[in-house]
């Protein structure tokens, strides 16, 4: 019997607030988890039709050589075990009974149940346990298989890139060591900040690296995994790229490894992408993966509540969009995919994962139970990240792979610039212009620019923020939230058109302006809160910090004229610069470039 993956009872880091990701019960107070086992009182049931413990039958049947499926349970007591199948028919959940087993006064022992004719089922397989007399104790359980096909030999290099975030690194290392994984798992920690004081240990390796962003750090990790293979007979077969600031349950690696061991050969060059879930609300899946549309991302399975069985079943449904991207918070792929001319894009960060996934055909597999918990993007907003790195790098991606054309690019550039002007954020507007200028320099810019020095220069554009209680003499949070809510913005069509026509009041005399206003920072900010206002306090409700912006018509018009000039240059050189990237991008992809770039 080959073990596919264990049934997980609990995540100690998340506690009871995430319990329904693991099991459900008809009495939350009665069922207890103690000493790694679930204790089920008489008449109480537990159900495993959950995100982590249901079996994703469709994915395993399609992508692997799975030919049989077993449920193995170690249990004691008097109980009924019911094995069920559920799937979606349209939007309706359909249930099929597979088998029911009644056992009385059983001492602790292991039972094996075969789910026969698995090809006749779709959706999820799961089980329920009902305690009939006295208490029932579930010690452990797992899904298994008996396969005639030879399994692949899988060894996974977990590559984590970090910059001066020792607390996160220590947490990840402790979790890795606590799990006592076998020698088929290696961890490569790339220290871009050169501040970690760890020695290499069994299966954990540390490398000090230039601070060339996530792109530089993850690429260094890939190179070191390849160098490991050159020196050892037991080869690494797969790379798993992971952020350092995630909450990750290392137990799910068992599921990933089993999936890779049984994966059909025709899917060898597919990415396995882990979903991103919210640290604030562990049951909320922010996205399973995404697709770049030339101007914006479409997130798949966005904001799914994974406590909801229907959402889990919707996760089982595959969707198809071109230019999919497997985010590098959890992206697993074959080490053979990265040959000597297929290394990532040296773009510092924001878009390296997008370009690499699209370049390698955007074939992505997503499985229920493979995920990380991460702070939502909207809590990490930065004008440098959004209006320089993301804009510049996605213009490169568009030039290489997209057919959206000049008009789409200009819409994207212009919307970011106008939003910056309307929000009185002139540094943000400067970053938009700088992003286009640097993009127009072509591949040579990425070859010759020192990204660490550039990033140091760009970071000066980010506003200096202070706590609201230090910057405002009086404030009432309820009033701030109410006044900045989009629901309270003037939605009159004529008023909106007038605001746009006057560039949010920029073209109006200051005599019509009010003295002070408050707006929200980042994606939550709306132009209405900056309209005809001399000074605005821009507030970030997550950090409780903010900063002031002031209307400066002279600066605004100066930037507008400069922007018109750079757009003219962009239009004039559009075909030439696209050709430059298409014909020369290979210079950034090869091992010779990267070894020289990182000086390794």
XYZ file of C-alpha atoms in Angstrom:
600
model
C 0.000 0.000 0.000
C 1.360 3.384 -1.003
C 0.335 6.200 1.303
C -0.901 9.210 -0.664
C -1.477 11.631 2.189
C -2.552 11.749 5.802
C -5.819 13.086 7.127
C -4.940 16.266 9.024
C -6.834 17.028 12.225
C -5.703 20.536 13.130
C -3.284 23.378 12.470
C -1.764 24.475 15.786
C -0.877 27.929 14.439
C -4.455 28.689 13.438
C -6.299 26.830 16.196
C -10.065 26.458 16.292
C -10.724 29.354 13.931
C -9.619 27.107 11.052
C -11.124 23.840 12.289
C -13.695 23.531 9.505
C -10.852 23.372 7.002
C -10.016 19.996 8.582
C -13.246 18.433 9.876
C -16.865 19.348 10.536
C -19.118 18.127 13.308
C -22.741 18.343 14.389
C -21.575 19.537 17.835
C -18.515 21.796 17.915
C -18.299 21.764 21.705
C -18.582 18.008 22.149
C -15.794 16.901 19.793
C -12.287 17.400 21.156
C -8.812 17.172 19.703
C -6.297 15.896 22.236
C -2.830 14.327 21.941
C -3.049 14.100 18.144
C -6.383 12.305 18.110
C -10.048 13.216 17.740
C -12.391 12.118 20.543
C -16.001 11.737 19.387
C -18.706 11.374 22.089
C -21.717 9.106 21.701
C -24.286 10.200 19.039
C -21.871 12.759 17.598
C -20.546 12.699 14.013
C -17.482 14.152 12.331
C -17.316 14.797 8.590
C -14.206 15.120 6.423
C -15.730 16.798 3.354
C -13.235 19.607 3.916
C -10.534 21.533 2.098
C -7.671 19.481 3.528
C -9.248 16.065 3.981
C -11.479 15.385 1.001
C -9.871 13.567 -1.920
C -9.693 15.536 -5.205
C -10.642 12.637 -7.438
C -10.800 14.475 -10.777
C -7.299 15.925 -10.493
C -5.726 12.636 -9.433
C -7.485 10.692 -12.195
C -6.555 13.185 -14.911
C -2.957 13.993 -14.039
C -1.684 10.809 -12.350
C -1.615 7.063 -12.906
C -3.916 6.492 -9.942
C -5.788 3.229 -10.571
C -7.084 2.415 -7.088
C -7.972 4.277 -3.908
C -8.106 3.094 -0.297
C -9.066 4.730 2.976
C -7.018 3.525 5.940
C -8.295 4.410 9.435
C -6.841 3.689 12.871
C -9.724 3.907 15.335
C -11.349 2.427 18.445
C -14.891 2.330 19.860
C -18.372 1.585 18.522
C -18.944 3.572 15.352
C -20.238 3.825 11.808
C -17.916 4.819 8.975
C -19.611 6.140 5.851
C -17.670 6.776 2.642
C -19.325 9.201 0.244
C -18.868 10.928 -3.084
C -20.043 14.463 -3.770
C -19.806 16.505 -6.941
C -21.354 19.528 -8.601
C -24.029 19.149 -11.236
C -24.352 22.690 -12.488
C -24.583 24.570 -9.204
C -26.202 21.746 -7.260
C -24.328 19.383 -4.928
C -25.051 15.734 -5.712
C -24.262 13.004 -3.163
C -23.617 9.320 -3.814
C -23.217 6.731 -1.072
C -20.214 4.453 -1.585
C -20.195 2.249 1.509
C -21.226 2.064 5.169
C -19.415 0.045 7.833
C -20.714 -0.575 11.380
C -18.299 -1.809 14.050
C -19.021 -2.454 17.739
C -16.701 -2.239 20.764
C -13.561 -2.355 18.687
C -10.154 -2.050 20.286
C -7.663 0.257 18.678
C -6.784 -1.153 15.273
C -6.299 -0.216 11.645
C -8.997 -0.777 9.026
C -8.533 -0.598 5.263
C -11.458 0.172 2.946
C -11.233 0.123 -0.843
C -13.168 2.663 -2.899
C -13.951 0.473 -5.888
C -14.548 1.636 -9.470
C -13.066 5.091 -8.892
C -13.535 5.938 -12.578
C -17.290 5.960 -12.003
C -17.003 8.887 -9.575
C -16.177 12.580 -9.934
C -15.648 15.507 -7.585
C -14.598 14.573 -4.053
C -14.365 11.378 -2.025
C -14.651 11.750 1.746
C -15.769 9.914 4.875
C -17.847 10.451 8.005
C -17.571 8.827 11.433
C -20.539 8.543 13.817
C -19.997 7.407 17.397
C -22.737 4.923 18.356
C -22.013 3.875 21.949
C -19.612 5.545 24.340
C -16.761 7.531 22.892
C -14.961 6.814 19.634
C -11.296 7.754 19.260
C -9.874 8.468 15.808
C -6.088 8.103 16.002
C -5.147 8.691 12.385
C -6.209 8.048 8.806
C -4.880 8.363 5.296
C -5.684 7.815 1.636
C -3.622 5.166 -0.131
C -3.278 3.317 -3.412
C -1.902 0.159 -4.936
C -0.327 0.981 -8.268
C 1.258 -1.261 -10.864
C 3.105 1.619 -12.515
C 6.617 2.414 -11.359
C 6.666 5.574 -9.275
C 8.947 8.460 -10.132
C 11.762 9.149 -7.696
C 10.928 12.583 -6.309
C 13.117 14.929 -4.284
C 11.978 18.506 -3.684
C 14.137 21.582 -3.122
C 12.216 24.163 -1.111
C 13.684 27.511 -2.153
C 12.994 30.441 0.156
C 14.290 33.945 -0.541
C 14.507 36.456 2.324
C 15.719 39.976 3.075
C 16.311 40.906 6.725
C 13.285 39.013 8.025
C 14.932 36.787 10.598
C 11.730 36.126 12.557
C 9.977 34.674 9.518
C 12.999 32.580 8.555
C 13.330 31.158 12.056
C 9.652 30.209 12.076
C 9.941 28.435 8.724
C 13.106 26.601 9.752
C 11.545 25.449 13.012
C 8.493 24.141 11.175
C 10.690 22.340 8.660
C 12.708 20.656 11.411
C 9.663 19.812 13.557
C 8.121 17.898 10.686
C 11.177 15.575 10.544
C 10.955 15.188 6.804
C 13.047 12.544 5.113
C 16.091 13.163 2.916
C 13.976 13.703 -0.189
C 13.296 17.265 1.006
C 15.992 19.955 0.973
C 15.631 23.584 1.984
C 17.672 26.296 0.258
C 17.538 29.634 2.106
C 18.757 32.564 0.008
C 19.792 35.461 2.236
C 19.552 38.647 0.156
C 20.146 40.780 3.243
C 23.295 38.878 4.277
C 22.148 39.057 7.909
C 21.453 35.408 8.781
C 23.959 33.646 11.016
C 23.112 30.014 10.425
C 25.395 27.137 9.565
C 24.426 24.565 6.959
C 22.862 21.481 8.486
C 21.393 18.253 7.211
C 19.083 19.087 4.303
C 19.164 22.855 5.038
C 21.546 25.128 3.130
C 22.156 28.882 3.425
C 23.528 31.193 0.742
C 24.332 34.875 1.093
C 23.260 36.695 -2.049
C 23.197 40.134 -3.607
C 19.958 41.956 -2.881
C 18.623 41.610 -6.390
C 15.070 41.071 -5.224
C 12.933 37.974 -5.324
C 13.980 37.340 -8.921
C 17.642 37.262 -7.929
C 17.034 35.247 -4.780
C 14.834 32.576 -6.313
C 17.118 32.215 -9.326
C 20.087 31.767 -7.001
C 18.150 29.010 -5.249
C 17.423 27.261 -8.549
C 21.107 27.450 -9.523
C 22.215 26.054 -6.151
C 19.755 23.167 -6.479
C 21.257 22.394 -9.881
C 24.761 22.571 -8.408
C 23.645 20.165 -5.684
C 22.662 17.695 -8.389
C 26.094 17.984 -9.994
C 27.700 16.812 -6.734
C 25.261 14.130 -5.553
C 23.948 10.872 -6.934
C 20.529 11.371 -5.293
C 19.164 14.138 -7.492
C 16.659 16.885 -6.764
C 13.753 16.437 -9.166
C 11.574 19.449 -8.376
C 11.833 23.050 -7.220
C 9.269 24.577 -4.860
C 9.544 28.368 -4.663
C 8.104 29.839 -1.448
C 7.836 33.273 0.160
C 9.458 33.723 3.557
C 6.533 35.535 5.206
C 3.911 32.859 4.668
C 2.319 30.504 7.150
C 2.853 27.056 5.693
C 1.844 23.608 6.896
C 4.780 21.408 5.908
C 2.579 18.323 6.291
C 0.991 19.017 2.893
C 4.327 18.257 1.227
C 3.416 14.582 1.588
C 0.425 15.173 -0.707
C 2.531 17.137 -3.190
C 5.238 14.481 -3.327
C 2.744 11.627 -3.837
C 1.077 13.570 -6.637
C 4.439 14.129 -8.353
C 5.441 10.477 -7.913
C 2.339 9.311 -9.769
C 2.066 12.176 -12.276
C 1.747 11.096 -15.908
C 4.755 11.810 -18.119
C 2.818 14.133 -20.427
C 2.346 16.521 -17.499
C 6.001 16.618 -16.419
C 6.350 20.288 -17.374
C 3.217 21.455 -15.616
C 3.400 23.785 -12.634
C 1.711 22.764 -9.388
C 0.443 25.992 -7.830
C -0.595 26.383 -4.208
C -3.547 28.618 -3.408
C -3.060 31.798 -1.417
C -5.299 32.086 1.626
C -5.681 35.022 3.985
C -3.792 35.151 7.274
C -6.529 37.408 8.662
C -9.312 35.005 7.692
C -7.778 31.534 7.189
C -10.864 30.163 5.458
C -10.727 32.759 2.662
C -8.889 31.738 -0.483
C -7.604 34.898 -2.142
C -6.785 33.061 -5.361
C -5.829 29.626 -6.629
C -3.802 31.187 -9.421
C -4.225 34.084 -11.834
C -4.123 35.165 -15.467
C -2.451 38.300 -16.828
C -4.751 40.075 -19.284
C -2.385 42.757 -20.575
C -3.548 45.427 -18.155
C -4.767 43.597 -15.073
C -4.901 40.189 -13.423
C -7.905 37.897 -13.240
C -7.786 35.812 -10.065
C -9.195 32.296 -10.266
C -11.436 31.109 -7.429
C -11.169 34.564 -5.848
C -12.402 35.117 -2.273
C -13.738 31.571 -1.907
C -14.854 30.673 1.601
C -13.273 27.252 2.066
C -15.553 26.431 4.995
C -18.239 26.150 2.315
C -18.383 22.690 0.727
C -19.625 24.170 -2.534
C -16.506 26.346 -2.768
C -14.335 23.247 -2.293
C -16.210 21.502 -5.098
C -15.902 24.607 -7.289
C -12.159 24.436 -6.678
C -12.293 20.978 -8.267
C -13.578 22.498 -11.509
C -10.817 23.458 -13.915
C -10.974 26.763 -15.766
C -9.029 27.813 -18.810
C -7.399 31.164 -19.498
C -4.249 31.941 -21.422
C -1.249 33.563 -19.716
C -1.842 31.910 -16.365
C 0.655 32.523 -13.603
C 1.688 30.326 -10.684
C 2.650 32.774 -7.932
C 6.001 32.224 -6.279
C 4.469 32.037 -2.810
C 4.004 28.331 -3.766
C 5.076 27.241 -7.234
C 6.431 23.751 -7.871
C 7.980 22.623 -11.157
C 10.457 20.117 -12.533
C 14.112 21.112 -12.183
C 14.523 19.905 -15.777
C 12.347 22.797 -16.901
C 15.201 25.179 -16.101
C 17.796 24.392 -18.728
C 20.829 26.570 -19.452
C 18.672 29.070 -21.398
C 15.490 29.158 -19.339
C 16.215 31.091 -16.143
C 13.859 33.744 -14.686
C 13.589 37.389 -15.712
C 15.973 39.644 -13.679
C 13.304 42.216 -12.849
C 13.962 42.507 -9.073
C 10.348 41.641 -8.175
C 6.709 41.923 -9.341
C 6.281 39.953 -12.523
C 9.153 37.463 -12.393
C 6.696 34.640 -11.662
C 4.292 35.898 -14.340
C 6.929 35.996 -17.083
C 8.432 32.625 -16.133
C 5.061 30.827 -16.062
C 3.896 32.318 -19.364
C 7.242 31.568 -21.027
C 6.816 27.941 -19.995
C 3.306 27.648 -21.452
C 1.195 28.464 -18.364
C 0.210 24.854 -17.725
C -0.958 24.912 -14.105
C -2.409 22.295 -11.760
C -4.074 23.338 -8.519
C -5.087 20.889 -5.774
C -7.336 21.309 -2.766
C -5.125 21.059 0.301
C -2.063 22.708 -1.257
C -1.934 26.282 -0.007
C -0.182 28.947 2.009
C -1.552 31.679 4.264
C -0.311 35.135 3.403
C -1.085 38.746 4.195
C -3.465 40.064 1.520
C -1.864 42.189 -1.210
C -3.971 45.215 -0.308
C -2.172 45.405 3.056
C 1.228 45.604 1.358
C 0.498 48.470 -1.035
C 3.483 50.494 -2.239
C 3.598 53.093 -5.017
C 7.094 51.869 -5.963
C 5.819 48.321 -6.300
C 2.629 49.203 -8.184
C 3.635 52.162 -10.324
C 7.244 51.340 -11.099
C 8.084 47.637 -10.829
C 4.749 46.132 -11.808
C 4.189 48.623 -14.628
C 7.715 48.359 -16.070
C 7.876 44.582 -15.827
C 4.435 43.927 -17.262
C 5.214 46.167 -20.224
C 8.086 43.758 -20.861
C 5.726 40.779 -20.526
C 3.293 42.416 -22.952
C 6.043 43.041 -25.488
C 7.087 39.376 -25.341
C 3.822 37.470 -25.159
C 0.701 39.607 -25.427
C -1.217 40.711 -28.481
C -3.079 43.476 -26.690
C -1.130 46.136 -28.567
C -0.184 49.766 -28.162
C -3.664 50.972 -27.239
C -3.920 48.664 -24.199
C -0.472 49.653 -22.951
C -1.281 53.347 -23.255
C -4.547 52.857 -21.365
C -2.676 51.132 -18.565
C 0.069 53.757 -18.379
C -2.365 56.667 -18.600
C -4.776 55.327 -15.980
C -1.943 54.901 -13.469
C -0.632 58.384 -14.190
C -4.012 60.143 -14.021
C -4.903 58.318 -10.809
C -1.627 59.549 -9.294
C -2.325 63.155 -10.317
C -5.904 62.983 -9.054
C -4.639 61.631 -5.717
C -2.134 64.499 -5.438
C 0.626 61.884 -5.331
C 3.231 63.458 -7.558
C 5.932 60.987 -6.570
C 3.646 58.231 -7.790
C 3.244 60.055 -11.112
C 7.032 60.371 -11.389
C 7.361 56.623 -10.893
C 4.958 55.942 -13.767
C 7.076 58.124 -16.041
C 10.287 56.490 -14.798
C 8.861 53.009 -15.427
C 8.099 53.859 -19.057
C 11.474 55.544 -19.531
C 13.340 52.502 -18.241
C 11.225 50.100 -20.280
C 12.103 52.073 -23.417
C 15.810 51.432 -22.761
C 15.293 47.811 -23.785
C 17.055 44.632 -22.706
C 20.326 46.492 -22.201
C 18.796 48.308 -19.215
C 18.271 45.018 -17.376
C 21.721 43.784 -18.378
C 23.627 46.777 -17.059
C 21.553 48.263 -14.215
C 22.498 47.427 -10.638
C 19.041 46.559 -9.226
C 20.060 47.062 -5.602
C 21.207 50.624 -6.272
C 18.120 51.322 -8.379
C 15.817 50.021 -5.652
C 17.541 52.205 -3.065
C 16.912 55.214 -5.275
C 13.273 54.294 -5.932
C 12.408 53.664 -2.291
C 12.921 57.368 -1.611
C 9.693 57.988 -3.532
C 7.606 56.108 -0.978
C 5.914 58.507 1.472
C 7.210 58.794 5.030
C 4.297 57.660 7.170
C 3.505 58.359 10.802
C 0.871 57.137 13.225
C -2.447 58.930 12.933
C -2.399 59.938 16.600
C 0.905 61.743 16.074
C -0.181 63.577 12.919
C -3.773 64.627 13.623
C -4.911 66.637 16.637
C -8.459 65.304 16.394
C -10.005 62.380 14.547
C -12.857 59.903 14.833
C -12.344 56.609 13.019
C -16.044 56.071 12.307
C -16.161 59.434 10.548
C -13.026 58.592 8.538
C -14.447 55.273 7.349
C -17.791 56.823 6.505
C -16.379 59.803 4.613
C -13.937 57.642 2.620
C -16.434 54.928 1.723
C -17.116 54.624 -2.024
C -20.799 54.397 -1.091
C -20.694 58.055 -0.013
C -18.933 59.368 -3.124
C -20.925 61.573 -5.479
C -22.160 59.162 -8.164
C -24.012 61.727 -10.261
C -22.942 61.092 -13.868
C -22.609 64.795 -14.689
C -20.567 65.441 -11.527
C -18.268 62.507 -12.275
C -17.754 63.724 -15.832
C -16.984 67.236 -14.565
C -14.446 65.890 -12.061
C -12.741 63.918 -14.810
C -12.843 66.873 -17.193
C -11.151 69.111 -14.605
C -8.647 66.398 -13.602
C -10.362 66.068 -10.248
C -10.448 69.833 -9.743
C -6.876 70.552 -10.836
C -8.107 72.928 -13.560
C -10.326 74.861 -11.139
C -9.151 77.952 -9.224
C -8.107 77.307 -5.622
C -10.809 79.665 -4.411
C -13.235 76.740 -4.874
C -11.093 74.381 -2.789
C -11.726 73.249 0.765
C -8.787 73.329 3.154
C -8.556 69.727 4.372
C -9.792 66.203 3.716
C -9.055 62.569 4.508
C -8.642 59.696 2.057
C -7.631 56.055 2.282
C -4.280 54.780 1.106
C -3.623 52.355 -1.731
C -6.287 50.451 -3.634
C -9.009 51.712 -1.281
C -8.407 55.374 -2.160
C -10.991 57.102 -4.368
C -10.495 60.366 -6.338
C -13.614 61.917 -4.788
C -11.830 62.322 -1.437
C -9.112 64.433 -3.096
C -11.485 66.557 -5.169
C -10.966 70.329 -4.767
C -8.958 69.832 -1.572
C -5.768 71.720 -0.712
C -4.397 69.210 1.788
C -5.353 65.566 2.309
C -4.363 63.143 5.030
C -3.918 59.752 3.365
C -4.688 57.069 5.935
C -3.774 53.368 5.950
C -6.342 51.682 8.178
C -4.304 48.497 8.571
C -1.113 50.061 9.930
C -2.964 53.097 11.405
C -0.367 55.281 9.728
C -0.707 58.017 7.179
C 0.871 60.979 5.440
C -0.111 64.374 4.036
C -0.322 65.365 0.381
C -0.812 68.927 -0.860
C -2.117 70.173 -4.159
C 0.720 71.614 -6.257
C -0.589 72.797 -9.601
C 2.821 73.806 -10.919
C 4.261 70.363 -10.192
C 1.184 68.646 -11.613
C 1.293 70.495 -14.943
C 5.041 69.966 -15.207
C 4.496 66.221 -14.805
C 1.579 66.203 -17.254
C 3.715 67.758 -19.986
C 6.524 65.314 -19.235
C 4.048 62.441 -19.374
C 2.711 63.562 -22.750
C 6.293 63.610 -24.001
C 7.093 60.102 -22.780
C 3.836 58.780 -24.270
C 4.799 60.313 -27.606
C 8.164 58.595 -27.373
C 6.441 55.332 -26.478
C 4.164 55.553 -29.516
C 7.066 56.475 -31.799
C 9.315 53.627 -30.641
C 6.645 51.012 -29.885
C 7.488 48.590 -32.699
C 11.225 49.071 -32.304
C 11.252 48.457 -28.548
C 8.997 45.404 -28.835
C 11.380 43.972 -31.407
C 14.291 44.717 -29.065
C 12.774 42.593 -26.287
C 11.648 39.805 -28.590
C 15.063 39.459 -30.240
C 17.324 40.048 -27.230
C 15.488 38.747 -24.177
C 17.385 35.458 -24.431
C 20.456 37.331 -23.179
C 18.804 37.585 -19.742
C 17.711 33.946 -19.547
C 20.983 32.006 -19.706
C 23.199 30.641 -16.955
C 26.216 32.673 -18.104
C 24.302 35.918 -17.605
C 23.041 34.920 -14.168
C 26.387 33.724 -12.834
C 27.981 36.997 -13.907
C 25.002 39.039 -12.677
C 25.056 37.476 -9.195
C 28.851 37.092 -9.172
C 28.680 33.435 -8.187
